[in-house]
Short mmCIF file of C-alpha atoms in Angstrom, two decimals:
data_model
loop_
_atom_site.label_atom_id
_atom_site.label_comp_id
_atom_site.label_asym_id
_atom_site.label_seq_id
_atom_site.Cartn_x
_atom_site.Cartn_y
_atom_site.Cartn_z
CA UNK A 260 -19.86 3.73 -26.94
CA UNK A 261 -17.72 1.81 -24.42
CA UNK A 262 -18.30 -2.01 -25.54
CA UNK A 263 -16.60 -5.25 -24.92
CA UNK A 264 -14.13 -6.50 -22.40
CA UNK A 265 -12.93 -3.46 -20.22
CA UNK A 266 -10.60 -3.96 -17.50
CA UNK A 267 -10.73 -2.61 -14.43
CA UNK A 268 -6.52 -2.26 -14.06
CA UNK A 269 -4.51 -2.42 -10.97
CA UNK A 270 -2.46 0.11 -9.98
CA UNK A 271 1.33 -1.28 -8.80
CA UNK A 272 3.51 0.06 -6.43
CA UNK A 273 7.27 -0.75 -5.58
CA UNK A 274 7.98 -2.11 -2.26
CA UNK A 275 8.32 1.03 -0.82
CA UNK A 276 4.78 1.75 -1.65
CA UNK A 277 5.44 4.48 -4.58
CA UNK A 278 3.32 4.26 -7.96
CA UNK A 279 5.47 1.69 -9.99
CA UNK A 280 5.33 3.56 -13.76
CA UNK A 281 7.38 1.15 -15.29
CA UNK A 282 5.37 -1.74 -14.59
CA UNK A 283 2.33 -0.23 -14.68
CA UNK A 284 3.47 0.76 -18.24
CA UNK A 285 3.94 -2.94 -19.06
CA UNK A 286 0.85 -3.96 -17.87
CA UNK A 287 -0.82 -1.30 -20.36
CA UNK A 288 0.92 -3.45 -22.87
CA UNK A 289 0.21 -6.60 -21.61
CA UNK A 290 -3.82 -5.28 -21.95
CA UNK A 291 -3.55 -4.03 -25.01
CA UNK A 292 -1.46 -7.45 -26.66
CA UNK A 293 -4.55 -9.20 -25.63
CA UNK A 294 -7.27 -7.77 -27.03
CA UNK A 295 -8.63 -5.56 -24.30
CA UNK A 296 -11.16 -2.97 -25.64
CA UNK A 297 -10.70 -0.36 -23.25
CA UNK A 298 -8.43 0.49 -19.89
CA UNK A 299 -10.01 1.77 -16.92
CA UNK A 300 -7.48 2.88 -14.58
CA UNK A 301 -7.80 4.25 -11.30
CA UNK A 302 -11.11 2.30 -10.03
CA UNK A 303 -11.61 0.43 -6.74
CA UNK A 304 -9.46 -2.48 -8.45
CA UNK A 305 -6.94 0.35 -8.94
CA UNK A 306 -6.95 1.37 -5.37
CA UNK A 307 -8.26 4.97 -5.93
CA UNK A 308 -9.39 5.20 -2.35
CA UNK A 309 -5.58 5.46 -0.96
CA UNK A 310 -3.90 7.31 -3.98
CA UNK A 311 -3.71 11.23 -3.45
CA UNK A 312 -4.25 13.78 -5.56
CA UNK A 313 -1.22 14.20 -7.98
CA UNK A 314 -0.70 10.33 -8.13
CA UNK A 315 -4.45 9.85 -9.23
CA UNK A 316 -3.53 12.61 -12.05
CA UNK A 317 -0.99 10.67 -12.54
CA UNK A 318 -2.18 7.15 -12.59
CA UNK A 319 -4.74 8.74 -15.64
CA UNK A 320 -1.57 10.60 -17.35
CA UNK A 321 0.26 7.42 -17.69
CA UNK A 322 -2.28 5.35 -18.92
CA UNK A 323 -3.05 7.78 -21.66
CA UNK A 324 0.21 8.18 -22.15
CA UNK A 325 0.73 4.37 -22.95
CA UNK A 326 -2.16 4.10 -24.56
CA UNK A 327 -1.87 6.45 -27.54
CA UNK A 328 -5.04 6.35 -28.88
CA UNK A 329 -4.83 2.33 -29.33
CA UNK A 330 -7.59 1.95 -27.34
CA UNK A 331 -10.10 3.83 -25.04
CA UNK A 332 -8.94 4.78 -21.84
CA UNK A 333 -12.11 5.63 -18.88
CA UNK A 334 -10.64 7.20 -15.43
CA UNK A 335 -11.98 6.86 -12.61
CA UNK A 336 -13.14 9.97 -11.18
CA UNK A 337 -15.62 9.58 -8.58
CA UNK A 338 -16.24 10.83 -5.47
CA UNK A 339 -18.28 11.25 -2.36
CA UNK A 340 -17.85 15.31 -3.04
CA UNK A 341 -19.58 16.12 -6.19
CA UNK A 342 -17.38 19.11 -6.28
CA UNK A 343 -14.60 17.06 -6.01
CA UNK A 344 -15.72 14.23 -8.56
CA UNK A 345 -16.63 17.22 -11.03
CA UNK A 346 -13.19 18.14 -10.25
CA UNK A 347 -11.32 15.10 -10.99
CA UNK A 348 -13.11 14.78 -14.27
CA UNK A 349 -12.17 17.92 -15.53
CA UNK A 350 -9.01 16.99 -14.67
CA UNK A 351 -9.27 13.63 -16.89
CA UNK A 352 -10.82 15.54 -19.54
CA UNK A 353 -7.66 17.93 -19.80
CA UNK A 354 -5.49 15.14 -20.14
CA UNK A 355 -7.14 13.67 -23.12
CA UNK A 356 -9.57 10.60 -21.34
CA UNK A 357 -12.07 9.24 -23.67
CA UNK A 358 -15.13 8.91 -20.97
CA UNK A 359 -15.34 8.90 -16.80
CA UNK A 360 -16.41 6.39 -14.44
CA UNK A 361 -18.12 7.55 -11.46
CA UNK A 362 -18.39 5.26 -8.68
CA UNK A 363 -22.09 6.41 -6.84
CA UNK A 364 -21.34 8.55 -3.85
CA UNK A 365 -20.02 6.24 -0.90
CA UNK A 366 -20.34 6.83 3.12
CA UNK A 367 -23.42 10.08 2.63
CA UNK A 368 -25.77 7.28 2.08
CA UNK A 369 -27.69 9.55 0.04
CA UNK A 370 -31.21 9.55 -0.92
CA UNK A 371 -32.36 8.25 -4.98
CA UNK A 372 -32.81 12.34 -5.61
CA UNK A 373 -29.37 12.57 -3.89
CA UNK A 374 -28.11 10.33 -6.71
CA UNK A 375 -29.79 11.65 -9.30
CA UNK A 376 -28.49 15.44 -8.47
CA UNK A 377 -24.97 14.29 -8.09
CA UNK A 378 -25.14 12.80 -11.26
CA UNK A 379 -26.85 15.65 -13.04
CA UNK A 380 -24.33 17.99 -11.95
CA UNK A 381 -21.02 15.98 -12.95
CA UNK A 382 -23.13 15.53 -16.28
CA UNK A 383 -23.82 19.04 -17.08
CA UNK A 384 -20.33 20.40 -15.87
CA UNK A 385 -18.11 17.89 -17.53
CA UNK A 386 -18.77 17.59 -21.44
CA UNK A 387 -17.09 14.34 -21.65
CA UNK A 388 -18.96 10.49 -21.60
CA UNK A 389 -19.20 9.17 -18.70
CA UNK A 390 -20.09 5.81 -16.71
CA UNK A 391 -22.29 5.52 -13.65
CA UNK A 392 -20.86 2.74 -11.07
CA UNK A 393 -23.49 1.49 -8.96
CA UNK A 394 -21.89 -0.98 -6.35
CA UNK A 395 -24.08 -1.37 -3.19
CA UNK A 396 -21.15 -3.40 -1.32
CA UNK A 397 -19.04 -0.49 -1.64
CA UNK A 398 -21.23 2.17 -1.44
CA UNK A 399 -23.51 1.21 1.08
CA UNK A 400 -26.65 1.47 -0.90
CA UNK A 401 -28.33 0.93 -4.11
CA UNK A 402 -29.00 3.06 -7.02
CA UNK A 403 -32.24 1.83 -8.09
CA UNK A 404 -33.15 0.94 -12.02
CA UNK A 405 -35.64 4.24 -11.54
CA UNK A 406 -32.75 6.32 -10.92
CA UNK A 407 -30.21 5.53 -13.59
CA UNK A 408 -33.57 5.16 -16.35
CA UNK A 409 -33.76 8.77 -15.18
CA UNK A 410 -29.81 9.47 -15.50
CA UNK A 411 -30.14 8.17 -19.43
CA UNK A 412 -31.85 11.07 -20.56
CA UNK A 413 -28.79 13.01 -20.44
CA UNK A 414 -26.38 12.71 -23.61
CA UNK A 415 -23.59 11.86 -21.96
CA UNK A 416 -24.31 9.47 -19.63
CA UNK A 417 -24.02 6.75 -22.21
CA UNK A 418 -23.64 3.57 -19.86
CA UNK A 419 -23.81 2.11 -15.55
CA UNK A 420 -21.57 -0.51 -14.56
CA UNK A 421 -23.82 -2.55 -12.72
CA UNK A 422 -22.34 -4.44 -9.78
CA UNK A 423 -25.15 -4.79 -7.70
CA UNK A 424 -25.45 -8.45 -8.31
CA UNK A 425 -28.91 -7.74 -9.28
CA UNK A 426 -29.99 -9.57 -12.52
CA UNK A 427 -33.34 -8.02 -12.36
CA UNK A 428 -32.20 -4.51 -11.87
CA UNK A 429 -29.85 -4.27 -14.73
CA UNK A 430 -32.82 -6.12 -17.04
CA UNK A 431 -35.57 -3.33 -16.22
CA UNK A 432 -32.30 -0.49 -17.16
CA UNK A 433 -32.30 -2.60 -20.23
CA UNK A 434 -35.70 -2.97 -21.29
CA UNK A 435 -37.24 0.20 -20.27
CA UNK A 436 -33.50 2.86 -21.37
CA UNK A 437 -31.69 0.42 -23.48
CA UNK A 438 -31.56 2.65 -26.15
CA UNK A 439 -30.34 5.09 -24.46
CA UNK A 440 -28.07 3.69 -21.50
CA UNK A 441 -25.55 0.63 -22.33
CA UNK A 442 -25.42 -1.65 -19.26
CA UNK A 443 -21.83 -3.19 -18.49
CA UNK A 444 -21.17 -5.85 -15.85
CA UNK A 445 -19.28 -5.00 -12.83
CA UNK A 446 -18.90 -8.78 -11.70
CA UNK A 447 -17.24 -11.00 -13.47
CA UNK A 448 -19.27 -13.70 -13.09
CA UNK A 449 -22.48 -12.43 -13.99
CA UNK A 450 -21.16 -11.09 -17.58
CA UNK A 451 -22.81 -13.73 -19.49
CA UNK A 452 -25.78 -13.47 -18.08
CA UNK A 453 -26.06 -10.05 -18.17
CA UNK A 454 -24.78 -9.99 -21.50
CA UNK A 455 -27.89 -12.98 -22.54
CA UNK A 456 -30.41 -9.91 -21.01
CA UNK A 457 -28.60 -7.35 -23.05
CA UNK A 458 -25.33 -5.99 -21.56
CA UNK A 459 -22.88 -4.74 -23.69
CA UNK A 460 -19.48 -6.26 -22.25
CA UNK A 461 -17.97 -5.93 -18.71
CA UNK A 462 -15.09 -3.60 -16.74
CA UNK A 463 -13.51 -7.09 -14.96
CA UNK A 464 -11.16 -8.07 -12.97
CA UNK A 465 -9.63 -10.97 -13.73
CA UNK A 466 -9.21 -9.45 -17.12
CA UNK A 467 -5.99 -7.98 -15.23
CA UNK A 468 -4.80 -11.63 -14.93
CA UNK A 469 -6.81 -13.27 -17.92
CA UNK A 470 -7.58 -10.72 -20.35
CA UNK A 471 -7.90 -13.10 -23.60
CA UNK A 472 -9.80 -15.28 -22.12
CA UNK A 473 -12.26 -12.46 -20.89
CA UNK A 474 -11.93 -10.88 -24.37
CA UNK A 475 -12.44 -14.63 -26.04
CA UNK A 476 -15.98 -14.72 -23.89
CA UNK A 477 -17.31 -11.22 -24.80
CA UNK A 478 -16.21 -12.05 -28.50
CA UNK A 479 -18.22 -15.14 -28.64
CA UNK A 480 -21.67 -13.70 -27.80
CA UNK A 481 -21.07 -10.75 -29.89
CA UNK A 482 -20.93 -13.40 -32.63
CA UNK A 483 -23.85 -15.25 -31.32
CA UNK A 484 -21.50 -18.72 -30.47
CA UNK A 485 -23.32 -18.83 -27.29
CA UNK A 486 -22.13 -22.94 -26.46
CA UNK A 487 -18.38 -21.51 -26.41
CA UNK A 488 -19.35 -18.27 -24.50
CA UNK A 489 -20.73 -20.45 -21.62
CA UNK A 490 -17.17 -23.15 -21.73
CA UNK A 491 -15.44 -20.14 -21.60
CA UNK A 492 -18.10 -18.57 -18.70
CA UNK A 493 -17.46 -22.11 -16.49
CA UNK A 494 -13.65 -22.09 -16.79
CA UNK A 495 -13.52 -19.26 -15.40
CA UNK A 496 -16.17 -19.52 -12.66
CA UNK A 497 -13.69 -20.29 -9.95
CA UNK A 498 -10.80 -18.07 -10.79
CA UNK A 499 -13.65 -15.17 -10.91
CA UNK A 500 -14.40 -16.06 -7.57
CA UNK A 501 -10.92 -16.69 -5.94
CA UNK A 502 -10.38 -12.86 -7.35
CA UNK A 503 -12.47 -12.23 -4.11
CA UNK A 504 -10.99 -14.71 -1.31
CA UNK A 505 -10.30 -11.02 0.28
CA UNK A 506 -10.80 -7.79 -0.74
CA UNK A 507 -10.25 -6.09 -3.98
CA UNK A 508 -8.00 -5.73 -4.76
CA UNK A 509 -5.71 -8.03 -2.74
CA UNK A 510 -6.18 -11.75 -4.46
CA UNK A 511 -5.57 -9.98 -7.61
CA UNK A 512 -2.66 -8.00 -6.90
CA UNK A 513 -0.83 -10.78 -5.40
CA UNK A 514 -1.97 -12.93 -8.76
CA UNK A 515 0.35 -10.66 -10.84
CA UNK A 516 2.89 -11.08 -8.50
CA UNK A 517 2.92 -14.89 -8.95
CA UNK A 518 2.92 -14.30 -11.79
CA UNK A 519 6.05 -11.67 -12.10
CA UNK A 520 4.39 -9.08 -13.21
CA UNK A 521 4.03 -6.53 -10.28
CA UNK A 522 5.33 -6.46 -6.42
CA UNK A 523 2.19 -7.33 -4.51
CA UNK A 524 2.34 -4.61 -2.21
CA UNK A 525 -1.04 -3.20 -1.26
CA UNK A 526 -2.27 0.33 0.67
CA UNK A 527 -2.90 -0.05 4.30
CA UNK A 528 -5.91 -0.60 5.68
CA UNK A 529 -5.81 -3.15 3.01
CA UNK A 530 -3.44 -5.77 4.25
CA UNK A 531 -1.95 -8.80 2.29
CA UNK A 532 -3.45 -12.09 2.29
CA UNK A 533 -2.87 -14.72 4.49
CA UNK A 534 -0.91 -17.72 4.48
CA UNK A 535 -4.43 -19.63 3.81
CA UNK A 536 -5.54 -17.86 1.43
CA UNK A 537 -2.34 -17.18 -0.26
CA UNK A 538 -2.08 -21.24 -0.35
CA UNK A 539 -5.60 -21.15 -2.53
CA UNK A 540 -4.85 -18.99 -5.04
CA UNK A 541 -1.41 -20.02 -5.48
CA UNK A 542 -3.20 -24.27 -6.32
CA UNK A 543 -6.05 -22.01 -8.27
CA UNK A 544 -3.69 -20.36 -10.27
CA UNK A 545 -1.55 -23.83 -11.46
CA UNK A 546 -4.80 -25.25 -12.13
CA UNK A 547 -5.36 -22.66 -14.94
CA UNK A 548 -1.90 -22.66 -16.09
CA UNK A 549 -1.26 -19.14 -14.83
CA UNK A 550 1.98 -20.27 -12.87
#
């Protein structure tokens, strides 16, 4: 249902630390001019974490606002409170979002049946498609291939970003659910091999920097041109990585401010980079012809 290159947008704020709609508006744009399949706002790249209430509404509102049915658009709703990630999807739902990610409960550290329940019951309150997000390094544990193979029986749970790192894992979802559970790539640089096993595109991040080239990748193994896929897969191998000199979403925050598309400002606890670091992506990002 949700195919191709997805990105996993940031959310900008003015200097003053408010939700910048304007920008955030153009960056919509910027998505959608370059071939983006579908906008995910409101994820960890979008800072969820630190955005309350009303602006996470809003953040959504916006985006489908922009949007106008040009695209899909998947919020973020997830939670550590099922209540509250049941919530926040019904919420999304209202406002006219095609589908739901839901990042696996972080901090409870919950058991597999854990999962599984706190799935079940976003899944049989919310009639709307929606995405599991399994990210260990997030999270603080895994949601193992058993658990989302059991998650696929239900209609609407019609995909898992998979950012365990875990090439294995997100094979067995494939071989033993495929049919009934897409698997998407949460890291950037494990799209094309995921996508060799079976994947069927990826929610990036440097798509918020790069999305034509991302796009250009996911196109060419749709169309079986699997010598450009992996040129395009090696160029990008060390701007995926720079994208996580610090944490997400810092590096790539302060990318679209080099390159003057957003202020870089950034949600304490997370802090902007340093000098070094700034230095690095700053030579990274001339090398690609970014700045």
């Amino acid at each position: 249902m949700f195919h191709g290159s997805m990105v996993a947008i940031v959310t900008p704020f003015t200097p003053k630390g408010r939700v910048d709609e304007e920008k955030y508006r153009q960056l919509i744009e910027f998505q959608i001019e370059n071939g983006t399949d579908v906008i995910v706002p409101c994820g960890t790249t979008g800072e969820s974490a630190t955005l309350d209430y009303k602006e996470h509404d809003r953040v959504i509102e916006i985006c489908i606002e922009q949007v106008k049915g040009r695209v899909p658009v998947v919020a973020g709703t997830g939670s550590n409170s099922t209540a509250e990630a049941i919530e926040l999807s019904q919420h999304a739902k209202e406002m006219g979002a095609d589908g739901v990610l839901l990042v696996s409960p972080y901090y409870n550290k919950p058991s597999q049946e854990g999962l599984y329940l706190h799935y079940k019951a976003v899944a049989e309150a919310v009639a709307l498609p929606q995405i599991l997000y399994n990210v260990p390094g997030r999270t603080g544990m895994n949601m193992e291939a058993g658990t989302t193979i059991r998650l696929a029986e239900f209609k609407n749970i019609v995909a898992i970003k998979e950012a365990s790192g875990n090439v294995t894992q997100a094979s067995e979802i494939i071989a033993k659910a495929g049919d009934k559970i897409d698997v998407l790539s949460g890291d950037d640089f494990l799209t094309l091999p995921l996508m060799a096993c079976g994947a069927k595109g990826i929610i990036s991040v440097t798509a918020n920097i790069m999305p034509a080239d991302v796009k250009a990748m996911v196109v060419a193994v749709d169309e079986g041109r699997w010598d450009d896929a992996r040129a395009l897969h090696l160029k990008m191998l060390e701007i995926h990585s720079t994208m996580f000199i610090d944490s997400n979403p810092v590096p790539v925050k302060t990318a679209l401010s080099l390159m003057g598309k957003i202020d870089a400002h950034v949600r304490l606890p997370l802090a902007p980079l340093s000098a070094a670091n700034l230095a690095k992506l700053t030579a990274v990002m001339k090398g690609y012809g970014l700045i």
